[in-house]
Coordinates of C-alpha atoms and ligand atoms in Angstrom, one line a residue:
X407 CA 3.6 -47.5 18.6
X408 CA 5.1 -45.5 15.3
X409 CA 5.5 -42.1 15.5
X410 CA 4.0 -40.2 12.8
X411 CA 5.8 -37.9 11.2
X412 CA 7.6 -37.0 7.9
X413 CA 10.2 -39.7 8.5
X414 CA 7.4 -42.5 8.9
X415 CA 4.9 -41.7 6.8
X416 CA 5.0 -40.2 2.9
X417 CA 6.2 -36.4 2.6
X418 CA 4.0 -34.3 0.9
X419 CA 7.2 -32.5 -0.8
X420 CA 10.2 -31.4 0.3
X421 CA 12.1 -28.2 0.4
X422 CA 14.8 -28.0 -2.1
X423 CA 15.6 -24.4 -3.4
X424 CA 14.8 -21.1 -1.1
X425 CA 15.8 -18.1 -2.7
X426 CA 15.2 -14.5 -1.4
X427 CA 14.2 -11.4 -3.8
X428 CA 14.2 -7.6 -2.5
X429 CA 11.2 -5.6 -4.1
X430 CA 11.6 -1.6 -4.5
X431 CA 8.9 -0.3 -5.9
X432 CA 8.1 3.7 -6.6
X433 CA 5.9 5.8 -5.4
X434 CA 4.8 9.5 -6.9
X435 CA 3.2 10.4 -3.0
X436 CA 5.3 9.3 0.0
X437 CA 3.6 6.6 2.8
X438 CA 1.3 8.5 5.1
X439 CA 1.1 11.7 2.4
X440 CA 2.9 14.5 0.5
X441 CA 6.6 15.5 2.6
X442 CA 6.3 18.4 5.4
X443 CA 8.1 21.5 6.6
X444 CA 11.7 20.0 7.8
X445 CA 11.0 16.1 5.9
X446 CA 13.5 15.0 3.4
X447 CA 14.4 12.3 1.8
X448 CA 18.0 11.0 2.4
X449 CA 20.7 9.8 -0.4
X450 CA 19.7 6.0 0.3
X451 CA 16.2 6.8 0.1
X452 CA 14.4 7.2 3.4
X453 CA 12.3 9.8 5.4
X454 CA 11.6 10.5 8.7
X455 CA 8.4 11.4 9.7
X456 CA 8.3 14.6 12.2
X457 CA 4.7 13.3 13.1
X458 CA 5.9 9.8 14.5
X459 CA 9.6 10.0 14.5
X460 CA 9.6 7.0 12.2
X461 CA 11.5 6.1 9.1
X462 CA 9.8 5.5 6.1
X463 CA 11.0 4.1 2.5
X464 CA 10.1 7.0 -0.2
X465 CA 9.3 3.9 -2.5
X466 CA 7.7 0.5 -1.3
X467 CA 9.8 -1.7 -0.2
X468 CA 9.6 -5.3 0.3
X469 CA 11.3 -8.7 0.4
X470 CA 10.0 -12.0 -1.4
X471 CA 10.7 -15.4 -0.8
X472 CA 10.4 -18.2 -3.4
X473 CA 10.5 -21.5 -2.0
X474 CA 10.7 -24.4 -4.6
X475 CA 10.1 -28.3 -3.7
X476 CA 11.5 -31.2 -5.1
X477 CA 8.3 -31.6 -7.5
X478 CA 9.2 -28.5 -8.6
X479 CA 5.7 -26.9 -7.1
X480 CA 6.8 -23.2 -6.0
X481 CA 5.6 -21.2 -2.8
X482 CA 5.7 -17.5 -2.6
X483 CA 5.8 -15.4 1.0
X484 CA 6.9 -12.3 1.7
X485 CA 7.9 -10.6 4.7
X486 CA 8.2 -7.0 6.1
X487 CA 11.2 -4.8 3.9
X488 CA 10.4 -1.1 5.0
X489 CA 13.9 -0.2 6.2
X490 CA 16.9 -2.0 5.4
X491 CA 15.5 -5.3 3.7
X492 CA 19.4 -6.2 2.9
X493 CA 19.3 -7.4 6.4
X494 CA 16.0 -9.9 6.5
X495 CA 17.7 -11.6 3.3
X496 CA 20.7 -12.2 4.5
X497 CA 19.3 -13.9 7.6
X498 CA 17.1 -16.2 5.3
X499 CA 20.2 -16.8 2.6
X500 CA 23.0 -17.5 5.2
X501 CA 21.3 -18.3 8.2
X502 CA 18.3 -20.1 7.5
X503 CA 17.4 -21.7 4.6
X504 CA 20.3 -23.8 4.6
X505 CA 18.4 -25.4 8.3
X506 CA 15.1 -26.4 6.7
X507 CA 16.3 -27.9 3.5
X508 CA 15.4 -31.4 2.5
X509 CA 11.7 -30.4 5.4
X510 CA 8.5 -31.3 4.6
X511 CA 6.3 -27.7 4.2
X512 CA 3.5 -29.7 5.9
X513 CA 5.7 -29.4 9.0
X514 CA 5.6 -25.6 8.5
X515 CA 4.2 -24.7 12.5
X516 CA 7.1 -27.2 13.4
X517 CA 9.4 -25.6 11.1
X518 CA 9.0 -22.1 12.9
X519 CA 9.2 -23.2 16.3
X520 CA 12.7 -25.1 15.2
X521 CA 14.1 -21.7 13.5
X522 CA 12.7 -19.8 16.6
X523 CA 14.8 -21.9 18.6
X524 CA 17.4 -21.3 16.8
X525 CA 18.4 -17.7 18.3
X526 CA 16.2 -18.0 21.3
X527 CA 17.8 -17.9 23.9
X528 CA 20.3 -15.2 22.1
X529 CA 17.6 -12.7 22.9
X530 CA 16.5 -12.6 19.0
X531 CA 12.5 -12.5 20.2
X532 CA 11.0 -9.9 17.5
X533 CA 13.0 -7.4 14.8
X534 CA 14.2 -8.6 11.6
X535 CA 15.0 -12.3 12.8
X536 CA 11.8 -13.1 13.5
X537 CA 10.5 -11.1 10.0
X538 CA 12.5 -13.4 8.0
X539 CA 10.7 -16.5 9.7
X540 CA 7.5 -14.8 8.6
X541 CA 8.8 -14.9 4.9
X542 CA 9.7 -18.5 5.4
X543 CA 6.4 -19.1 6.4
X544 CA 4.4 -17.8 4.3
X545 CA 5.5 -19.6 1.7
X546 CA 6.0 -22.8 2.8
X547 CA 2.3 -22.6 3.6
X548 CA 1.3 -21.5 0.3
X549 CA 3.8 -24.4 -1.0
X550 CA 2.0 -26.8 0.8
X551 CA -1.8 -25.5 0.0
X552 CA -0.5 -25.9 -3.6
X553 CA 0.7 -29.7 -2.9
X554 CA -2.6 -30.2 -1.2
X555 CA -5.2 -28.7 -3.1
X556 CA -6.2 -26.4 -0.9
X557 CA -6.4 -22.8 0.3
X558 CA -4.5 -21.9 3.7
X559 CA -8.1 -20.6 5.2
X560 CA -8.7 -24.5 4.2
X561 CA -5.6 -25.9 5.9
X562 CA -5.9 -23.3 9.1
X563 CA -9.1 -25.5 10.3
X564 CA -11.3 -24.3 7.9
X565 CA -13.1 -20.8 5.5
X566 CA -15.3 -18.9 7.8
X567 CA -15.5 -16.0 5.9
X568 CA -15.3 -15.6 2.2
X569 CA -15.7 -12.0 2.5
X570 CA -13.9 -9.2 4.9
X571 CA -15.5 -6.0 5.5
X572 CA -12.5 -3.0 5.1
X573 CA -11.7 0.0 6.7
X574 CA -10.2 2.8 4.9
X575 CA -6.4 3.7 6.6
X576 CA -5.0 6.7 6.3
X577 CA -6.2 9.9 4.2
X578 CA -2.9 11.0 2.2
X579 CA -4.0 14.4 1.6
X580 CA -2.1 17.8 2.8
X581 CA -5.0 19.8 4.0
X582 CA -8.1 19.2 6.5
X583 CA -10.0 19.8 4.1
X584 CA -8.9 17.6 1.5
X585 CA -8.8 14.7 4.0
X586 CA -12.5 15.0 4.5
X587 CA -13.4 15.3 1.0
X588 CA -11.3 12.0 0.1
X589 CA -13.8 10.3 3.1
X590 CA -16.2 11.4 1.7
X591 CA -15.6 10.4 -1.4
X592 CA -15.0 6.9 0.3
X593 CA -18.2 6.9 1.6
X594 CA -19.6 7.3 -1.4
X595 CA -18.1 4.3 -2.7
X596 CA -19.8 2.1 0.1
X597 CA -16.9 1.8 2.9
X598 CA -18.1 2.1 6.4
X599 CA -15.3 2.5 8.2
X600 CA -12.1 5.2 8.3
X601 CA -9.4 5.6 10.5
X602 CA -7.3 8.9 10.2
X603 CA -3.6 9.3 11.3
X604 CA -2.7 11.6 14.7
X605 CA 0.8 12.1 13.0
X606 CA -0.3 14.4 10.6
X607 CA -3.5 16.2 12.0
X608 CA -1.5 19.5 11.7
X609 CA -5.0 21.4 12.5
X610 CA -4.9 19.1 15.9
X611 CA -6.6 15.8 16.5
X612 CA -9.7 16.8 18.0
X613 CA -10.7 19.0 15.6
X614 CA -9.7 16.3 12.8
X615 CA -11.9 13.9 14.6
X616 CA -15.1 16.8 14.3
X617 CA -14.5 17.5 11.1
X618 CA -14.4 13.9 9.6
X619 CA -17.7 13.1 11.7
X620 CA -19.4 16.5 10.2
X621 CA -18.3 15.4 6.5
X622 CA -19.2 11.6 6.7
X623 CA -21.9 11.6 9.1
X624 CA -22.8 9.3 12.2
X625 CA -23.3 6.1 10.1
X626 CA -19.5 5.5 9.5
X627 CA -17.3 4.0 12.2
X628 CA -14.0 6.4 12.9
X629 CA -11.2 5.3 13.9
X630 CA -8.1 7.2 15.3
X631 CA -4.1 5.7 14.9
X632 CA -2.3 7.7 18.0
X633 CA 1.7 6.9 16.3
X634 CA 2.4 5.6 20.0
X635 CA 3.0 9.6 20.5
X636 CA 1.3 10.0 24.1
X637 CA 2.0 9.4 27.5
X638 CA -0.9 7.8 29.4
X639 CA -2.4 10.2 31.3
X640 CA -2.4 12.6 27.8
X641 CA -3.7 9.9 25.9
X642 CA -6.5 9.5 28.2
X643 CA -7.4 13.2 28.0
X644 CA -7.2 13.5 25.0
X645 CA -9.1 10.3 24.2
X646 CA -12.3 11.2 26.5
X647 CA -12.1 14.3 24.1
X648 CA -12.6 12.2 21.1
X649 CA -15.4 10.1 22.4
X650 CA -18.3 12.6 22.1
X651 CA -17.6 12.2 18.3
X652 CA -18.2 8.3 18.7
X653 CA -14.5 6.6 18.4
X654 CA -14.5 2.8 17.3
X655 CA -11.2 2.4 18.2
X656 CA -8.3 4.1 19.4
X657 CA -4.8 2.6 18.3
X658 CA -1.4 3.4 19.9
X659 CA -1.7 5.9 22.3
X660 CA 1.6 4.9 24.5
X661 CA 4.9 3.9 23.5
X662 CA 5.0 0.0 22.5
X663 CA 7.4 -1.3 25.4
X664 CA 4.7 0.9 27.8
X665 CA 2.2 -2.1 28.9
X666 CA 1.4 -0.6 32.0
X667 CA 0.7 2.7 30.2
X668 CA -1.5 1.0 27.4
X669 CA -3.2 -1.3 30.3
X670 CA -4.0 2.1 32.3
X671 CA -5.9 4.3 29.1
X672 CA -7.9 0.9 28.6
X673 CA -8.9 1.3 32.0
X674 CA -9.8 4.8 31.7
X675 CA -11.6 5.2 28.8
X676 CA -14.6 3.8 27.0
X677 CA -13.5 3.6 23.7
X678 CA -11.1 0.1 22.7
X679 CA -8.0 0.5 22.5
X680 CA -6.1 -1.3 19.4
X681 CA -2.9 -2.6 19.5
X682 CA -0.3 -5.1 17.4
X683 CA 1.1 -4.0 14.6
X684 CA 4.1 -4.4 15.6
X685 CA 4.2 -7.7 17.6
X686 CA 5.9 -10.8 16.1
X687 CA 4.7 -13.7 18.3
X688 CA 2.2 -15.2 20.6
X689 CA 4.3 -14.4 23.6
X690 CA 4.0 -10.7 23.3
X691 CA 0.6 -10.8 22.9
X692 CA 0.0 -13.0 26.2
X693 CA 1.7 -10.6 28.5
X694 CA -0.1 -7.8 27.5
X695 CA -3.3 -9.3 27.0
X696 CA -3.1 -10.4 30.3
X697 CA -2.7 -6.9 31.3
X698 CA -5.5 -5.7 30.1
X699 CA -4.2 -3.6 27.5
X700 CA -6.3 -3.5 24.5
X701 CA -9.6 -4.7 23.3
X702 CA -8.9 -5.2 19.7
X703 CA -5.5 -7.4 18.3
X704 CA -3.9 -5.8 15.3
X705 CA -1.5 -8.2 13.9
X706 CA 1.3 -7.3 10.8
X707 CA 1.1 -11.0 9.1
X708 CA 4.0 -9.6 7.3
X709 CA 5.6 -9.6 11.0
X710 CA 4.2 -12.8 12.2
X711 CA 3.8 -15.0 9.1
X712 CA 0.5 -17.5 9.4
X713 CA 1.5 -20.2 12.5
X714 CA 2.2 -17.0 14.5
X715 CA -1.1 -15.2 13.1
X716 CA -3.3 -17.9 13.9
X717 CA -2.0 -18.4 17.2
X718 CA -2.2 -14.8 18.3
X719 CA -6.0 -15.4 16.4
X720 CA -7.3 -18.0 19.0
X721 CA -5.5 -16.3 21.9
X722 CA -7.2 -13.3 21.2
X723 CA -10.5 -15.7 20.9
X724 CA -9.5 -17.0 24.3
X725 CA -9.5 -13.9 25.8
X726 CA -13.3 -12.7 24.0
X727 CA -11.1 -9.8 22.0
X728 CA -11.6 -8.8 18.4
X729 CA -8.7 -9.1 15.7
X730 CA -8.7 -6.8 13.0
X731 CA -5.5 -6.9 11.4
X732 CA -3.2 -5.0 10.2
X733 CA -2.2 -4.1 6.6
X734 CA 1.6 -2.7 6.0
X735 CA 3.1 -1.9 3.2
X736 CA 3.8 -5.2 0.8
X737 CA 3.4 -5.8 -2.8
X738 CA 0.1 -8.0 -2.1
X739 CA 1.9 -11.5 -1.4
X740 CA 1.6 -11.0 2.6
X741 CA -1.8 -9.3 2.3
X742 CA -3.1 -12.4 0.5
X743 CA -1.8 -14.2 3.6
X744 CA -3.0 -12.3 6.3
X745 CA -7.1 -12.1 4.5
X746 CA -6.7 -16.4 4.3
X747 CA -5.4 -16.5 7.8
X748 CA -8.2 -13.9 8.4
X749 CA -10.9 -15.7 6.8
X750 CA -10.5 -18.7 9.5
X751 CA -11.0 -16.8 12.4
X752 CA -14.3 -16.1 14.2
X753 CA -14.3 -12.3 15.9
X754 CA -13.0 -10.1 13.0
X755 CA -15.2 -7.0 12.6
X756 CA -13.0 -5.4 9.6
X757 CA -9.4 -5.9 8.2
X758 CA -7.6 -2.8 7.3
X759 CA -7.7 -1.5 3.9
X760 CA -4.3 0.8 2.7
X761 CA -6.1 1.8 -0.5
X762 CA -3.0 3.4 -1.9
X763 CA -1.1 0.0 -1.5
X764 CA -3.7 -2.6 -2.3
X765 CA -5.3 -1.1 -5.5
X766 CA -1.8 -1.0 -7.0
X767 CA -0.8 -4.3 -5.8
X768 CA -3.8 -6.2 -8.1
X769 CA -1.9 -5.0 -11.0
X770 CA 1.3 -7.0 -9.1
X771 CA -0.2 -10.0 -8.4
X772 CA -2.7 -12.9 -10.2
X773 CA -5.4 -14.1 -8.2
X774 CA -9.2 -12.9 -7.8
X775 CA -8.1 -10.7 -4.8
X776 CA -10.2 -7.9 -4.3
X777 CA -11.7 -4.8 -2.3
X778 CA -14.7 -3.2 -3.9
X779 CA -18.0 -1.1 -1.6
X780 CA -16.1 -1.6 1.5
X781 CA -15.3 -5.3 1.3
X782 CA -12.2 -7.5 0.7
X783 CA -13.1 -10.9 -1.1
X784 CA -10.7 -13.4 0.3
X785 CA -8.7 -15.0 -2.9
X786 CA -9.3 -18.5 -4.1
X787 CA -7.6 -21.2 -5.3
X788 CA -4.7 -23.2 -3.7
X789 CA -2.2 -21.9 -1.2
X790 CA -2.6 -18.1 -0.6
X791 CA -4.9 -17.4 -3.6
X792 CA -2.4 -15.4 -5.4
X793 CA 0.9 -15.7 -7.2
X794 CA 2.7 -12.2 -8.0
X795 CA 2.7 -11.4 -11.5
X796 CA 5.4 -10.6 -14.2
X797 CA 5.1 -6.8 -13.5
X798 CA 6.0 -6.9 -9.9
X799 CA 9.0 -9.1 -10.8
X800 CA 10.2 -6.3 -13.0
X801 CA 11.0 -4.2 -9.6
X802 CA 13.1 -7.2 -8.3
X803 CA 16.4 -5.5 -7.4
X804 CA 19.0 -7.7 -9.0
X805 CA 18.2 -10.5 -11.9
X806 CA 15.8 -12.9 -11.2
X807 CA 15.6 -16.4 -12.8
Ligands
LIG1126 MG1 -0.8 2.0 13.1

């Protein structure tokens, strides 16, 4: 019996040119809002946020990946650049794409398991190996969507959803008061859903939580990103303290290593919890869905790139959990990928929405992308729907040919 696969049977394409691109692109308001009392921004542009204890670019950064095939058909992807996107680059230039050249992008689940492999058993699980096979990914699946006519909702099994609804992340504002008046002014515009950052709710949480319900009313569905800052038993508290304002979801109470501490709020508390943004792969979320830990998956596709996605997509389905992902900073490329991978799944009551991010990034990329009234429409065409336009080339460090 022959064995079916690219060395039996016709190649759709193959890989011949893989080049990497780092994206900076500025920003007059810093991610997650104006600087506080003791933030700075350092001589090679980062912050830290007191909030979260996180480092944060003070303009977007990102890293794109151009793969070309022998027909001369180009795939774009793009992977996760916040900090130090030097070092996800030089993974794919020296490490990587010299592997898969010459592969069929049809192969492209195949593909990542082989560069998985790679640095296995190394220990490289997650970080900024496993973000550079996101890159890869990407656009080897929107490389082979173009070869085959089809969208990557297509190729993942099939569209169910041509539209998303969104939820609004983050309010960027300095004051209480201003925070509420910009979800208002959401509101307004026909979103149903908010989530509002613990990092910054100088006034305290609890009191942020009353004020958004008093200024948008019970209709909308809140939603409360805890920065990991808690240990369980404080999350918990605090957590039953939100509920009388009716939570959707609370995201991140414990530290991300803590599964039993995640596993133990979910137990305590009525609300969901929300986890995932910064998994990579299927085999984190198996351990800790196992344990119990969280009712809704929030996976980075600029972490896991699409095989990875839509794997953690029917685990979660396996389990009876809801995904609703999870939208980082990017100049549009991943987002494209993560509302196609999106769109083929069954359970997904909202994708997240980073207005501040997404409205810019139409001007960066060509496609019908868009999120108008509280819903995302899911881009057509071929591949991933969108190709990044001239002006978001312009922010390429470095020439580009
Ligand atoms: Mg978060």
């Amino acid at each position: 019996m022959t064995r079916h696969d690219s060395t039996t049977t016709a190649p759709l394409d193959r890989i011949a040119k893989i080049e990497t691109f780092v994206v900076s692109i500025p920003r007059e308001v810093p991610y997650l809002g104006p600087l506080r009392d003791g933030e700075f921004i350092n001589d090679k542009g980062y912050l830290i946020r007191k909030g979260n204890r996180s480092i944060y670019p003070a303009s977007d950064l990102s890293v794109l990946v151009r793969i070309t095939g022998e027909s001369g058909v180009v795939g774009w992807g793009e992977t996760y650049g916040i900090a130090a996107p030097e070092a996800v680059t030089a993974i794919i230039d020296n490490l990587l794409a010299p592997v898969i050249l010459g592969r069929c992008p049809s192969e492209v689940a195949v593909i990542w398991e082989d560069l998985y492999d790679l640095m296995r058993v190394r220990g490289f699980f997650g970080g900024y190996y496993v973000d550079a096979l996101a890159g890869l990914d990407i656009a080897l699946w929107d490389l082979y969507g173009h070869r085959a006519g089809l969208s990557v909702a297509q190729l993942l099994g099939g569209q169910r959803h041509h539209t998303l609804p969104a939820y609004v992340s983050g309010l960027p504002r300095a004051t209480l008061a201003e925070r509420c008046a910009l979800a208002e002014d959401f509101v307004s515009k026909g979103y149903r859903a908010i989530k509002f950052a613990a990092a910054v709710s100088d006034e305290g949480i609890v009191q942020e939580m009353a004020a958004l319900r008093e200024a948008v009313g019970p209709d909308v569905d809140l939603m409360v990103d805890l920065h990991w800052k808690f240990e369980a038993s404080e999350a918990i508290r605090l957590i039953r303290r939100l509920e009388p304002h009716n939570l959707y979801f609370a995201e991140a109470p414990c530290q991300p290593e803590d599964i039993e501490g995640q596993a133990k709020v979910a137990a305590s508390i009525g609300t969901p919890l929300a986890l995932g943004e910064e998994w990579r792969t299927v085999y984190e979320v198996r351990q800790r869905l196992t344990a119990g830990t969280c009712g809704i998956l929030q996976p980075e596709i600029g972490h896991t790139g699409i095989t990875q996605f839509a794997r953690i997509g029917q685990l979660a389905q396996t389990f009876h959990k809801h995904v609703i992902p999870h939208a980082s900073i990017s100049t549009g490329i991943f987002m494209a990928a993560s509302l196609q991978a999106t769109a083929a799944l069954q359970r997904v009551p909202y994708h997240e929405y980073q207005h501040s991010i997404f409205d810019r990034n139409l001007t960066f990329t060509e496609g019908d992308m868009s999120c108008a009234e509280g819903v995302y429409t899911v881009p057509t065409g071929p591949g991933l729907g969108v190709r990044p336009a001239d002006a978001l080339l312009e922010h390429v460090r470095g020439p580009i040919t």
